[in-house]
Coordinates of C-alpha atoms in Angstrom, one line a residue:
M1 CA 256.8 110.3 149.1
K2 CA 257.3 107.0 150.9
F3 CA 254.7 105.3 153.1
R4 CA 256.0 103.2 155.9
Q5 CA 252.7 101.9 157.2
P6 CA 250.4 99.8 155.0
V7 CA 247.5 101.1 157.0
I8 CA 248.3 104.7 155.9
L9 CA 248.6 103.6 152.3
L10 CA 245.3 101.8 152.3
A11 CA 243.6 104.9 153.9
L12 CA 245.1 107.0 151.1
I13 CA 243.8 104.6 148.5
S14 CA 240.4 104.8 150.0
V15 CA 240.4 108.6 150.2
A16 CA 241.6 108.8 146.6
T17 CA 238.9 106.4 145.6
A18 CA 236.2 108.3 147.5
F19 CA 237.0 111.5 145.6
C20 CA 236.2 109.7 142.4
L21 CA 232.5 109.5 143.3
F22 CA 232.3 112.7 141.2
P23 CA 233.8 113.3 137.7
V24 CA 237.0 115.4 138.0
R25 CA 236.8 116.8 134.5
T26 CA 234.0 119.0 133.2
D27 CA 234.3 118.4 129.4
A28 CA 232.7 115.0 129.5
S29 CA 231.2 113.9 126.2
Q30 CA 230.2 110.7 124.3
F31 CA 233.9 110.1 123.8
Q32 CA 234.8 110.4 127.5
K33 CA 233.7 108.1 130.3
P34 CA 233.0 109.7 133.7
R35 CA 234.8 108.4 136.7
T36 CA 232.6 106.5 139.2
F37 CA 233.2 104.9 142.6
P38 CA 235.2 102.9 143.1
V39 CA 238.2 103.7 140.9
V40 CA 240.5 101.3 142.7
S41 CA 239.0 97.8 142.4
K42 CA 238.5 95.6 145.5
G43 CA 241.0 93.2 144.1
V44 CA 243.7 95.8 144.1
Q45 CA 242.8 96.9 147.6
D46 CA 242.8 93.3 148.9
V47 CA 246.3 92.7 147.4
A48 CA 247.5 96.1 148.8
A49 CA 246.5 95.1 152.3
K50 CA 248.8 92.1 152.2
I51 CA 252.1 93.4 150.8
P52 CA 254.6 96.1 151.8
A53 CA 254.6 99.6 150.3
D54 CA 257.6 98.9 148.1
S55 CA 256.4 95.6 146.8
S56 CA 255.5 95.3 143.2
V57 CA 252.0 94.6 141.8
H58 CA 250.7 94.3 138.2
I59 CA 247.7 96.6 137.5
W60 CA 245.5 97.6 134.6
V61 CA 245.0 101.4 134.4
Y62 CA 242.0 102.3 132.3
F63 CA 241.6 105.8 130.8
T64 CA 238.5 108.0 130.5
D65 CA 239.1 108.9 126.9
K66 CA 241.6 108.8 124.0
G67 CA 242.7 112.4 124.0
F68 CA 239.7 114.0 122.2
T69 CA 236.2 115.0 123.1
S70 CA 234.6 115.9 119.8
R71 CA 233.7 114.4 116.4
A72 CA 236.5 116.5 114.8
G73 CA 239.0 114.8 117.2
L74 CA 237.5 111.4 116.3
R75 CA 238.0 112.0 112.6
R76 CA 241.5 113.3 113.1
T77 CA 242.6 110.3 115.2
L78 CA 240.8 107.8 113.0
A79 CA 242.9 108.8 110.0
A80 CA 246.1 107.9 111.9
A81 CA 244.5 104.7 113.4
S82 CA 243.5 103.4 109.9
E83 CA 247.2 102.9 109.1
L84 CA 247.4 100.3 111.9
V85 CA 244.8 98.0 110.5
T86 CA 246.0 95.9 107.5
E87 CA 243.9 95.4 104.4
R88 CA 243.6 91.8 105.2
A89 CA 242.1 92.6 108.6
R90 CA 239.6 95.1 107.0
F91 CA 238.6 92.5 104.5
R92 CA 238.0 89.9 107.2
R93 CA 236.0 92.3 109.3
H94 CA 233.8 93.3 106.3
Q95 CA 233.3 89.7 105.2
R96 CA 232.8 87.9 108.5
G97 CA 232.6 90.5 111.3
A98 CA 229.7 92.2 113.0
M99 CA 231.5 95.6 113.1
T100 CA 229.9 98.3 111.0
Q101 CA 232.9 100.6 111.0
S102 CA 236.4 99.8 110.2
P103 CA 238.6 101.2 111.5
G104 CA 236.6 102.4 114.5
F105 CA 237.0 104.0 117.9
S106 CA 238.6 100.8 119.4
D107 CA 241.4 100.9 116.7
I108 CA 242.6 104.3 118.0
P109 CA 245.7 103.9 120.1
V110 CA 245.8 104.8 123.8
Y111 CA 246.6 108.6 124.2
E112 CA 250.3 108.8 124.5
E113 CA 250.3 111.8 126.8
Y114 CA 248.3 109.9 129.3
V115 CA 250.7 106.9 129.1
E116 CA 253.8 109.1 129.5
S117 CA 252.2 110.9 132.5
I118 CA 251.7 107.6 134.3
R119 CA 255.1 106.3 133.3
N120 CA 256.9 109.3 134.7
I121 CA 255.5 108.7 138.2
D122 CA 258.2 107.6 140.6
G123 CA 257.5 104.0 141.4
V124 CA 256.1 102.9 138.1
E125 CA 258.5 100.2 137.1
R126 CA 257.5 98.9 133.7
L127 CA 254.9 99.4 131.0
R128 CA 253.9 95.8 130.3
A129 CA 251.2 96.1 127.6
T130 CA 248.8 98.5 125.9
S131 CA 245.3 97.8 124.9
R132 CA 243.5 99.9 122.3
W133 CA 240.3 97.8 122.7
F134 CA 240.1 98.6 126.5
N135 CA 241.8 102.0 126.4
A136 CA 244.2 100.8 129.1
V137 CA 247.8 100.0 129.9
S138 CA 249.1 97.3 132.2
L139 CA 251.9 98.3 134.5
S140 CA 254.3 96.9 137.1
V141 CA 254.3 99.4 140.0
K142 CA 255.2 99.8 143.6
K143 CA 252.2 99.6 145.8
R144 CA 252.9 103.0 147.3
V145 CA 252.2 104.8 144.0
I146 CA 248.7 103.6 143.5
P147 CA 247.1 106.7 145.2
E148 CA 249.1 109.0 142.9
I149 CA 248.0 107.1 139.8
T150 CA 244.4 107.2 141.0
S151 CA 244.6 111.0 141.4
Q152 CA 245.3 111.6 137.7
P153 CA 242.1 113.1 136.2
F154 CA 242.2 110.9 133.1
V155 CA 242.4 107.6 135.0
L156 CA 239.0 105.9 134.8
K157 CA 239.7 102.8 137.0
I158 CA 242.5 100.5 138.3
D159 CA 242.3 96.8 138.4
L160 CA 244.6 93.8 138.9
V161 CA 246.2 92.0 136.0
K162 CA 244.9 88.5 136.6
R163 CA 247.1 85.5 136.3
A164 CA 246.9 81.7 136.3
R165 CA 248.8 79.0 138.1
R166 CA 250.2 76.6 135.6
R167 CA 248.7 73.2 135.7
P168 CA 251.3 70.4 136.3
A169 CA 253.1 69.6 133.1
E170 CA 251.2 67.5 130.6
I171 CA 252.8 64.1 130.3
T172 CA 255.0 63.8 127.2
V173 CA 257.5 61.2 125.9
H174 CA 260.1 61.9 123.2
P175 CA 260.8 58.8 121.1
D176 CA 262.4 59.4 117.7
N177 CA 259.1 58.6 116.1
V178 CA 255.5 57.7 117.1
E179 CA 253.4 55.4 115.0
A180 CA 250.2 53.5 115.4
A181 CA 251.5 50.1 116.1
G182 CA 250.5 47.5 113.6
L183 CA 248.1 49.8 111.8
S184 CA 248.4 51.6 108.5
T185 CA 248.9 55.3 108.8
V186 CA 248.5 56.1 105.1
F187 CA 245.4 57.8 103.7
D188 CA 245.0 59.1 100.1
G189 CA 248.7 58.6 99.5
R190 CA 249.9 60.5 102.5
D191 CA 251.6 58.9 105.5
Y192 CA 250.3 60.5 108.7
G193 CA 252.4 58.6 111.1
G194 CA 251.3 58.9 114.7
S195 CA 248.8 61.7 113.9
F196 CA 246.6 59.3 111.9
E197 CA 244.2 58.4 114.6
Q198 CA 243.7 61.8 116.1
L199 CA 242.8 63.2 112.6
K200 CA 240.7 60.2 111.7
Q201 CA 238.6 60.7 114.8
I202 CA 237.5 64.2 113.7
N203 CA 237.2 63.2 110.0
A204 CA 240.0 65.6 109.0
L205 CA 241.6 63.0 106.7
V206 CA 238.6 63.0 104.4
A207 CA 238.7 66.8 104.4
H208 CA 242.4 66.6 103.3
A209 CA 241.5 64.3 100.5
A210 CA 238.9 66.8 99.4
G211 CA 241.5 69.6 99.3
Y212 CA 240.8 71.3 102.6
T213 CA 244.2 71.8 104.2
G214 CA 243.9 75.3 105.7
K215 CA 245.6 76.9 102.7
D216 CA 245.5 80.7 102.7
I217 CA 244.0 80.8 106.2
L218 CA 246.0 82.8 108.8
V219 CA 246.1 81.3 112.3
L220 CA 247.2 83.2 115.4
M221 CA 248.9 81.0 118.0
L222 CA 249.0 82.3 121.6
D223 CA 251.4 80.2 123.6
T224 CA 254.8 79.9 125.3
G225 CA 257.2 80.2 122.3
Y226 CA 258.0 78.2 119.2
F227 CA 260.9 76.1 118.0
T228 CA 260.8 77.0 114.3
G229 CA 263.7 74.8 113.5
H230 CA 261.6 71.6 113.9
E231 CA 261.2 69.6 110.6
A232 CA 257.4 69.7 111.0
V233 CA 257.4 73.5 111.0
D234 CA 257.6 75.2 107.6
S235 CA 259.1 78.5 108.3
S236 CA 257.9 79.9 105.0
R237 CA 254.4 79.8 106.4
I238 CA 255.2 82.0 109.3
V239 CA 253.9 85.5 108.3
A240 CA 255.1 87.2 111.5
E241 CA 256.0 86.5 115.1
Y242 CA 256.3 88.5 118.3
D243 CA 257.5 88.0 121.8
F244 CA 255.2 89.9 124.1
I245 CA 257.2 88.9 127.1
W246 CA 260.5 90.6 126.0
D247 CA 259.2 92.9 123.3
D248 CA 261.1 91.5 120.3
D249 CA 260.4 89.4 117.2
N250 CA 262.1 86.2 118.4
T251 CA 259.6 83.6 119.7
Q252 CA 262.2 80.9 120.2
D253 CA 264.2 80.4 123.4
D254 CA 266.8 83.1 124.0
T255 CA 269.1 84.0 126.9
L256 CA 266.4 85.8 128.9
D257 CA 264.0 82.8 128.9
A258 CA 263.8 79.9 131.3
A259 CA 264.8 76.6 129.8
G260 CA 262.0 75.0 127.8
Q261 CA 260.1 78.2 127.1
Q262 CA 259.4 77.2 123.5
V263 CA 258.3 73.6 124.2
H264 CA 254.5 73.9 124.7
G265 CA 254.0 76.3 121.8
T266 CA 255.9 74.1 119.5
Q267 CA 253.7 71.2 120.5
T268 CA 250.4 73.0 120.0
M269 CA 251.5 74.6 116.7
S270 CA 252.5 71.2 115.3
V271 CA 249.2 69.6 116.3
L272 CA 247.4 72.4 114.4
G273 CA 249.4 72.8 111.3
G274 CA 252.6 70.7 111.4
A275 CA 253.7 68.7 108.3
A276 CA 256.2 65.9 108.3
E277 CA 255.6 62.8 106.1
G278 CA 255.5 59.6 108.1
A279 CA 255.4 61.4 111.4
L280 CA 252.8 64.1 111.9
Y281 CA 250.3 66.2 110.1
G282 CA 247.9 68.8 111.5
P283 CA 244.4 69.4 110.2
A284 CA 245.5 72.7 108.7
Y285 CA 249.0 71.7 107.5
E286 CA 249.0 74.3 104.8
C287 CA 247.8 77.3 106.9
D288 CA 249.9 80.4 107.5
F289 CA 250.9 81.4 111.1
L290 CA 251.2 84.4 113.3
L291 CA 253.2 83.3 116.4
A292 CA 252.6 85.2 119.7
K293 CA 254.7 84.4 122.7
T294 CA 252.6 85.3 125.7
E295 CA 253.0 82.7 128.4
I296 CA 255.8 83.1 131.0
I297 CA 257.5 80.0 132.2
D298 CA 259.5 81.2 135.2
Q299 CA 259.8 79.9 138.7
E300 CA 256.4 81.3 139.6
D301 CA 254.7 79.8 136.6
Q302 CA 252.6 82.8 135.7
I303 CA 250.4 83.2 132.7
E304 CA 249.2 86.8 132.7
E305 CA 246.2 88.1 130.9
D306 CA 247.6 91.4 129.7
L307 CA 250.0 89.7 127.3
F308 CA 247.2 87.6 126.0
V309 CA 245.1 90.7 125.3
A310 CA 248.0 92.5 123.6
A311 CA 248.7 89.5 121.4
L312 CA 245.0 89.0 120.4
E313 CA 244.8 92.7 119.4
W314 CA 248.0 92.3 117.4
G315 CA 246.8 89.2 115.6
E316 CA 243.4 90.8 114.8
R317 CA 245.0 93.9 113.4
V318 CA 247.4 91.9 111.2
G319 CA 244.5 89.9 109.8
A320 CA 244.3 86.5 111.5
D321 CA 241.3 84.4 110.6
V322 CA 241.6 81.9 113.5
A323 CA 243.0 82.3 117.0
S324 CA 244.1 79.2 119.0
S325 CA 245.0 79.4 122.7
S326 CA 245.7 76.7 125.1
L327 CA 245.9 79.1 128.0
G328 CA 243.5 79.9 130.8
Y329 CA 243.0 82.1 133.7
F330 CA 241.3 81.6 137.1
D331 CA 243.6 83.0 139.9
W332 CA 241.9 86.0 141.6
Y333 CA 238.7 85.0 139.9
E334 CA 235.6 83.5 141.5
F335 CA 233.3 81.0 139.8
S336 CA 230.8 83.9 139.6
D337 CA 233.2 85.7 137.3
M338 CA 232.9 82.8 134.7
D339 CA 229.8 84.5 133.3
G340 CA 231.0 85.5 129.9
N341 CA 231.2 89.2 130.8
T342 CA 233.8 89.7 133.5
A343 CA 237.3 88.3 132.7
V344 CA 239.4 90.6 130.6
T345 CA 240.5 87.8 128.3
T346 CA 236.9 86.7 127.9
R347 CA 235.9 90.2 126.9
A348 CA 238.8 90.5 124.5
V349 CA 237.8 87.2 122.8
E350 CA 234.3 88.6 122.3
M351 CA 235.7 91.7 120.7
A352 CA 237.9 89.6 118.4
V353 CA 235.0 87.5 117.4
R354 CA 232.9 90.6 116.6
R355 CA 235.7 91.5 114.2
G356 CA 235.4 88.2 112.4
M357 CA 238.0 86.0 114.1
V358 CA 237.2 82.5 114.9
C359 CA 238.5 82.0 118.5
V360 CA 239.2 78.5 119.8
T361 CA 240.4 78.0 123.4
A362 CA 240.9 75.2 125.9
V363 CA 238.2 74.5 128.4
G364 CA 240.9 73.6 131.0
N365 CA 242.4 70.6 132.8
E366 CA 240.8 71.4 136.1
N367 CA 238.3 68.6 136.7
V368 CA 238.7 67.3 140.3
E369 CA 238.7 63.7 139.1
G370 CA 242.1 64.5 137.5
K371 CA 243.4 66.3 140.5
T372 CA 246.2 63.9 141.3
T373 CA 247.7 64.2 137.8
M374 CA 246.8 67.5 136.2
G375 CA 244.0 69.4 138.0
T376 CA 244.3 72.0 140.7
G377 CA 240.9 71.7 142.5
W378 CA 239.4 74.7 140.8
D379 CA 236.8 72.3 139.3
H380 CA 235.3 74.7 136.8
I381 CA 236.0 75.9 133.3
I382 CA 238.7 78.7 132.9
A383 CA 238.6 82.1 131.2
P384 CA 238.3 82.8 128.3
A385 CA 236.4 79.5 127.8
D386 CA 233.3 81.2 129.4
A387 CA 232.9 83.6 126.4
D388 CA 229.6 83.3 124.6
S389 CA 231.0 83.2 121.1
V390 CA 234.3 81.2 121.7
I391 CA 234.7 77.6 120.7
A392 CA 235.8 76.0 124.1
V393 CA 237.3 72.6 123.6
G394 CA 237.4 69.6 126.0
A395 CA 239.5 66.4 125.7
V396 CA 238.6 62.8 124.9
D397 CA 240.6 59.7 124.5
A398 CA 241.0 57.5 121.4
E399 CA 237.6 55.9 122.0
G400 CA 235.9 59.2 122.3
R401 CA 235.5 59.0 126.1
I402 CA 236.0 62.1 128.2
T403 CA 239.3 62.3 130.0
G404 CA 239.5 62.6 133.8
F405 CA 241.1 66.0 133.7
S406 CA 239.0 67.8 131.1
S407 CA 237.1 70.7 132.8
R408 CA 233.3 70.4 133.0
G409 CA 230.7 73.2 132.6
P410 CA 228.5 75.0 133.0
T411 CA 229.4 78.7 133.1
F412 CA 228.2 80.5 136.2
D413 CA 225.2 81.8 134.2
G414 CA 224.2 78.2 133.2
R415 CA 225.4 77.9 129.6
I416 CA 226.7 74.5 128.4
K417 CA 230.5 74.2 128.2
P418 CA 232.5 72.9 126.4
E419 CA 231.2 73.5 122.9
V420 CA 233.0 70.5 121.4
V421 CA 235.7 67.9 122.2
A422 CA 238.6 66.3 120.3
R423 CA 241.5 64.0 121.1
G424 CA 243.4 65.2 124.2
L425 CA 245.0 62.0 125.4
N426 CA 248.2 60.5 123.8
V427 CA 248.1 63.1 121.1
T428 CA 251.1 63.0 118.7
I429 CA 253.1 66.2 119.0
A430 CA 256.4 67.6 117.7
S431 CA 259.2 67.9 120.3
G432 CA 260.2 71.4 121.4
Y433 CA 263.8 70.3 121.9
F434 CA 265.0 68.3 118.9
P435 CA 264.3 69.0 115.2
T436 CA 263.4 65.4 114.2
S437 CA 261.8 64.1 117.4
Y438 CA 258.1 63.6 118.3
G439 CA 256.2 62.6 121.4
R440 CA 252.7 62.3 122.9
G441 CA 250.9 64.8 125.1
N442 CA 247.9 64.9 127.3
G443 CA 245.6 67.9 127.9
T444 CA 243.0 70.2 126.5
S445 CA 246.1 72.1 125.3
F446 CA 246.2 69.5 122.4
S447 CA 242.5 69.0 121.7
T448 CA 242.2 72.7 121.2
P449 CA 244.6 73.1 118.2
L450 CA 243.0 70.1 116.6
V451 CA 239.7 72.0 116.6
A452 CA 241.4 75.3 115.6
G453 CA 243.0 73.5 112.7
A454 CA 239.7 72.1 111.7
A455 CA 238.2 75.6 111.8
A456 CA 240.9 76.7 109.3
Q457 CA 239.7 73.8 107.0
V458 CA 236.1 75.0 107.3
L459 CA 237.0 78.6 106.5
Q460 CA 239.0 77.5 103.5
A461 CA 235.8 75.8 102.3
H462 CA 233.6 78.7 103.3
P463 CA 235.6 82.0 103.3
A464 CA 232.5 84.1 104.0
W465 CA 231.3 82.2 107.1
S466 CA 231.2 84.2 110.2
P467 CA 232.7 82.9 113.5
A468 CA 229.1 82.2 114.7
Q469 CA 228.5 80.1 111.6
V470 CA 231.7 78.1 112.0
R471 CA 230.8 77.5 115.6
R472 CA 227.3 76.5 114.8
A473 CA 228.5 74.1 112.0
F474 CA 230.8 72.3 114.5
M475 CA 228.2 72.0 117.2
E476 CA 225.3 70.9 115.1
T477 CA 227.3 68.2 113.3
A478 CA 229.2 66.8 116.4
N479 CA 228.3 63.4 117.7
N480 CA 226.5 64.6 120.8
A481 CA 224.4 67.3 119.2
V482 CA 221.1 65.8 120.1
V483 CA 221.7 65.8 123.8
P484 CA 224.5 68.3 124.6
N485 CA 225.8 68.3 128.2
N486 CA 228.5 69.9 130.4
V487 CA 230.9 67.0 129.9
Y488 CA 231.1 66.5 126.2
G489 CA 229.3 69.7 125.1
W490 CA 228.0 68.9 121.6
G491 CA 230.5 66.2 121.2
V492 CA 233.4 65.1 118.9
I493 CA 233.6 67.3 115.8
D494 CA 233.3 66.0 112.3
V495 CA 235.2 68.3 109.9
M496 CA 233.6 67.1 106.7
E497 CA 230.1 67.2 108.2
A498 CA 230.8 70.8 109.3
I499 CA 232.0 71.7 105.8
E500 CA 228.8 70.3 104.3
F501 CA 226.5 71.8 107.0
Q502 CA 223.7 73.9 105.6
Q503 CA 223.5 77.2 107.5
P504 CA 220.0 78.3 108.6
T505 CA 218.5 81.1 106.6
L506 CA 217.6 84.5 108.0
A507 CA 214.0 83.4 108.1
D508 CA 215.0 80.4 110.2
L509 CA 216.8 82.7 112.7
V510 CA 214.2 85.5 113.1
H511 CA 211.8 84.7 116.0
I512 CA 211.1 86.6 119.1
Q513 CA 209.7 86.2 122.6
N514 CA 209.1 88.6 125.5
Y515 CA 209.6 88.2 129.2
P516 CA 207.6 88.5 131.4
N517 CA 204.4 87.8 129.6
P518 CA 201.8 88.9 130.8
F519 CA 203.6 92.1 131.9
S520 CA 202.7 95.2 133.9
A521 CA 205.6 97.7 134.2
Y522 CA 208.1 96.5 131.6
T523 CA 209.0 93.6 129.3
F524 CA 212.1 92.5 127.5
F525 CA 212.2 91.1 124.0
K526 CA 215.1 88.8 123.1
F527 CA 216.0 87.1 119.8
P528 CA 219.1 85.2 118.7
M529 CA 221.4 88.0 117.6
A530 CA 223.4 86.0 115.0
D531 CA 226.0 87.7 113.0
S532 CA 223.8 87.6 109.9
L533 CA 221.2 89.7 111.8
R534 CA 223.7 92.3 112.9
Q535 CA 224.4 93.0 109.3
V536 CA 220.7 93.8 108.6
A537 CA 220.4 97.6 108.2
D538 CA 216.6 97.7 108.7
L539 CA 216.3 96.0 112.1
R540 CA 213.5 97.1 114.4
L541 CA 210.7 96.0 116.7
E542 CA 207.2 97.4 116.1
I543 CA 204.4 97.3 118.7
Y544 CA 200.7 97.3 117.6
N545 CA 197.5 97.0 119.6
I546 CA 195.0 94.2 118.8
R547 CA 193.2 96.5 116.2
G548 CA 196.5 96.9 114.2
E549 CA 197.2 100.5 115.3
H550 CA 200.9 101.3 115.6
I551 CA 201.9 102.1 119.2
T552 CA 205.7 102.5 119.0
T553 CA 208.9 101.3 117.3
L554 CA 211.8 100.1 119.5
Q555 CA 215.5 99.9 118.6
T556 CA 217.8 97.2 119.8
T557 CA 219.7 98.2 122.9
N558 CA 222.8 96.1 122.5
Q559 CA 224.5 93.4 120.4
A560 CA 222.9 90.6 122.3
G561 CA 219.7 91.4 120.6
I562 CA 217.6 92.7 123.5
F563 CA 214.7 95.3 123.2
E564 CA 213.2 96.8 126.3
W565 CA 209.7 98.4 126.6
I566 CA 209.0 100.2 129.8
V567 CA 205.2 100.7 129.8
S568 CA 205.2 102.3 133.2
E569 CA 206.7 105.5 131.8
P570 CA 205.3 108.1 129.4
P571 CA 204.1 108.0 126.8
W572 CA 202.9 104.4 127.4
H573 CA 201.9 104.6 131.1
S574 CA 198.3 105.2 130.1
L575 CA 198.0 102.3 127.7
P576 CA 195.0 100.1 128.5
N577 CA 195.2 96.5 129.5
G578 CA 194.9 94.0 126.6
V579 CA 196.6 92.0 123.9
Y580 CA 199.4 93.6 121.9
I581 CA 201.4 92.4 118.9
S582 CA 205.2 92.7 118.6
R583 CA 206.5 92.7 115.0
L584 CA 210.3 92.1 114.5
V585 CA 211.4 93.4 111.1
A586 CA 214.8 92.2 109.8
G587 CA 215.1 93.4 106.2
D588 CA 212.5 91.5 104.3
V589 CA 211.9 88.9 107.1
V590 CA 209.2 89.5 109.7
A591 CA 208.3 87.6 112.9
T592 CA 205.4 88.4 115.2
N593 CA 204.4 87.5 118.8
K594 CA 201.4 88.1 121.0
M595 CA 201.7 89.5 124.5
T596 CA 199.4 90.7 127.3
L597 CA 199.6 94.0 129.2
L598 CA 198.0 93.4 132.7
R599 CA 198.6 96.1 135.2

């Protein structure tokens, strides 16, 4: 059926959405999410209002379930899903992650019958990506088919695939070699060439001398493509590669790509883990690589989030220890979305971190001060830099001064960003065009792989450290840790100081406070839900009155570490006013707090 009038189509979308006020299916269970209003997001409706019926739009289609509604179905599908998660990934999850089940529900693939039903609808042009974590697919579709997709009983919701405008190209030059003029570039018998100063600034040279080179650490790169024929790239260290744009295993330029597709990824990869005597070394020059080609360099300069999510899931499943991304998203987002919970890429990063991956990303080049050269006027951080647990990286110059383009925090909810900074001006990089050429680049694109490579060095020294512990070590040993702010974050990292950092004990971490206090109807208890606390089997909050009589025991409501006590409801609605004691129990460690009930 064809719709000739956009008004008619929008009306049908609205009608289809309105019917979704009520669940269509009657077999809802803990494995099935009920549909709620609205199914079609405002973003999709806004775009639909502006384009003809036969125009294409990229959408996320989320499903209500994964094809089963019982524990028996869960067990059956988990058996098949377990084959998709490598032993390396399982070991990393167990050693560093906060996940208690591996494999789990999120490892189960999207139900193929649902996918095929959607793909067979006339006007669905292309399946772009599939997400096990979000139980969703991204599609290119004609606008006119959105009502028909919405009418499928297994469709939970429909949203836009967000994209970013590319910042103007970071300035690079391509001499045959780049060296620090008049200065020695040799340290501990190794000639670092032009990379000497950028590594010295973060104390990576001393870490190299101590034997920390990223060896046996698997790093996932998410970028444009990779020239694996460059002399600084050791192809024997490439464990796997995948092109998420064209669905093949070639991440170098091919006939389908725009010219220069592989350039940016080659540059960032070399900064992180390149190795060429007398020219360039990365902090993790002996790490192994997973190469994901996710960023489209076409005439529209689109960087789309669904490919990022697909690549992150792939890298996590294969067993990556560190993810490095110099990409970012802000088109179709408002600053209010930079809250750590909204953007799809942000939520995907959080899921990867919970599975034990250290995620490092660029804070962005969007500062208004740098508008004439690199910025766009957005003047905020970019997703997924707003994630709570990511290491967002800003850019400084050789003297440690913030660059004009480096994005400033905070997040919309007031958290300090970036976490740390590293060299992002005149950074020595490998050329994406010629096998023996090098250049210099500007941007948080290049400060980010310096920090990601440093993270690989830290993990080599401390294989059992969780992502939160690696992040904490960098932040608390950086040169602005005493007075962190939204320009430098916690400051320039120091790799050796981070390696030697003494992590706080469980007793140091366990403390609790309630809000409001005094309270009348309810109160919330919050404590720092570090990864080490998530592993504690006996984690509970006990409430006593002032005489020491037990009132109740609360269980944590989410992974942020929040307890809620609603005293206006039975059986606590008749509790008398007075002082009460909360007692947080985490294994053998106990923390107490006084509070006052005042109705």
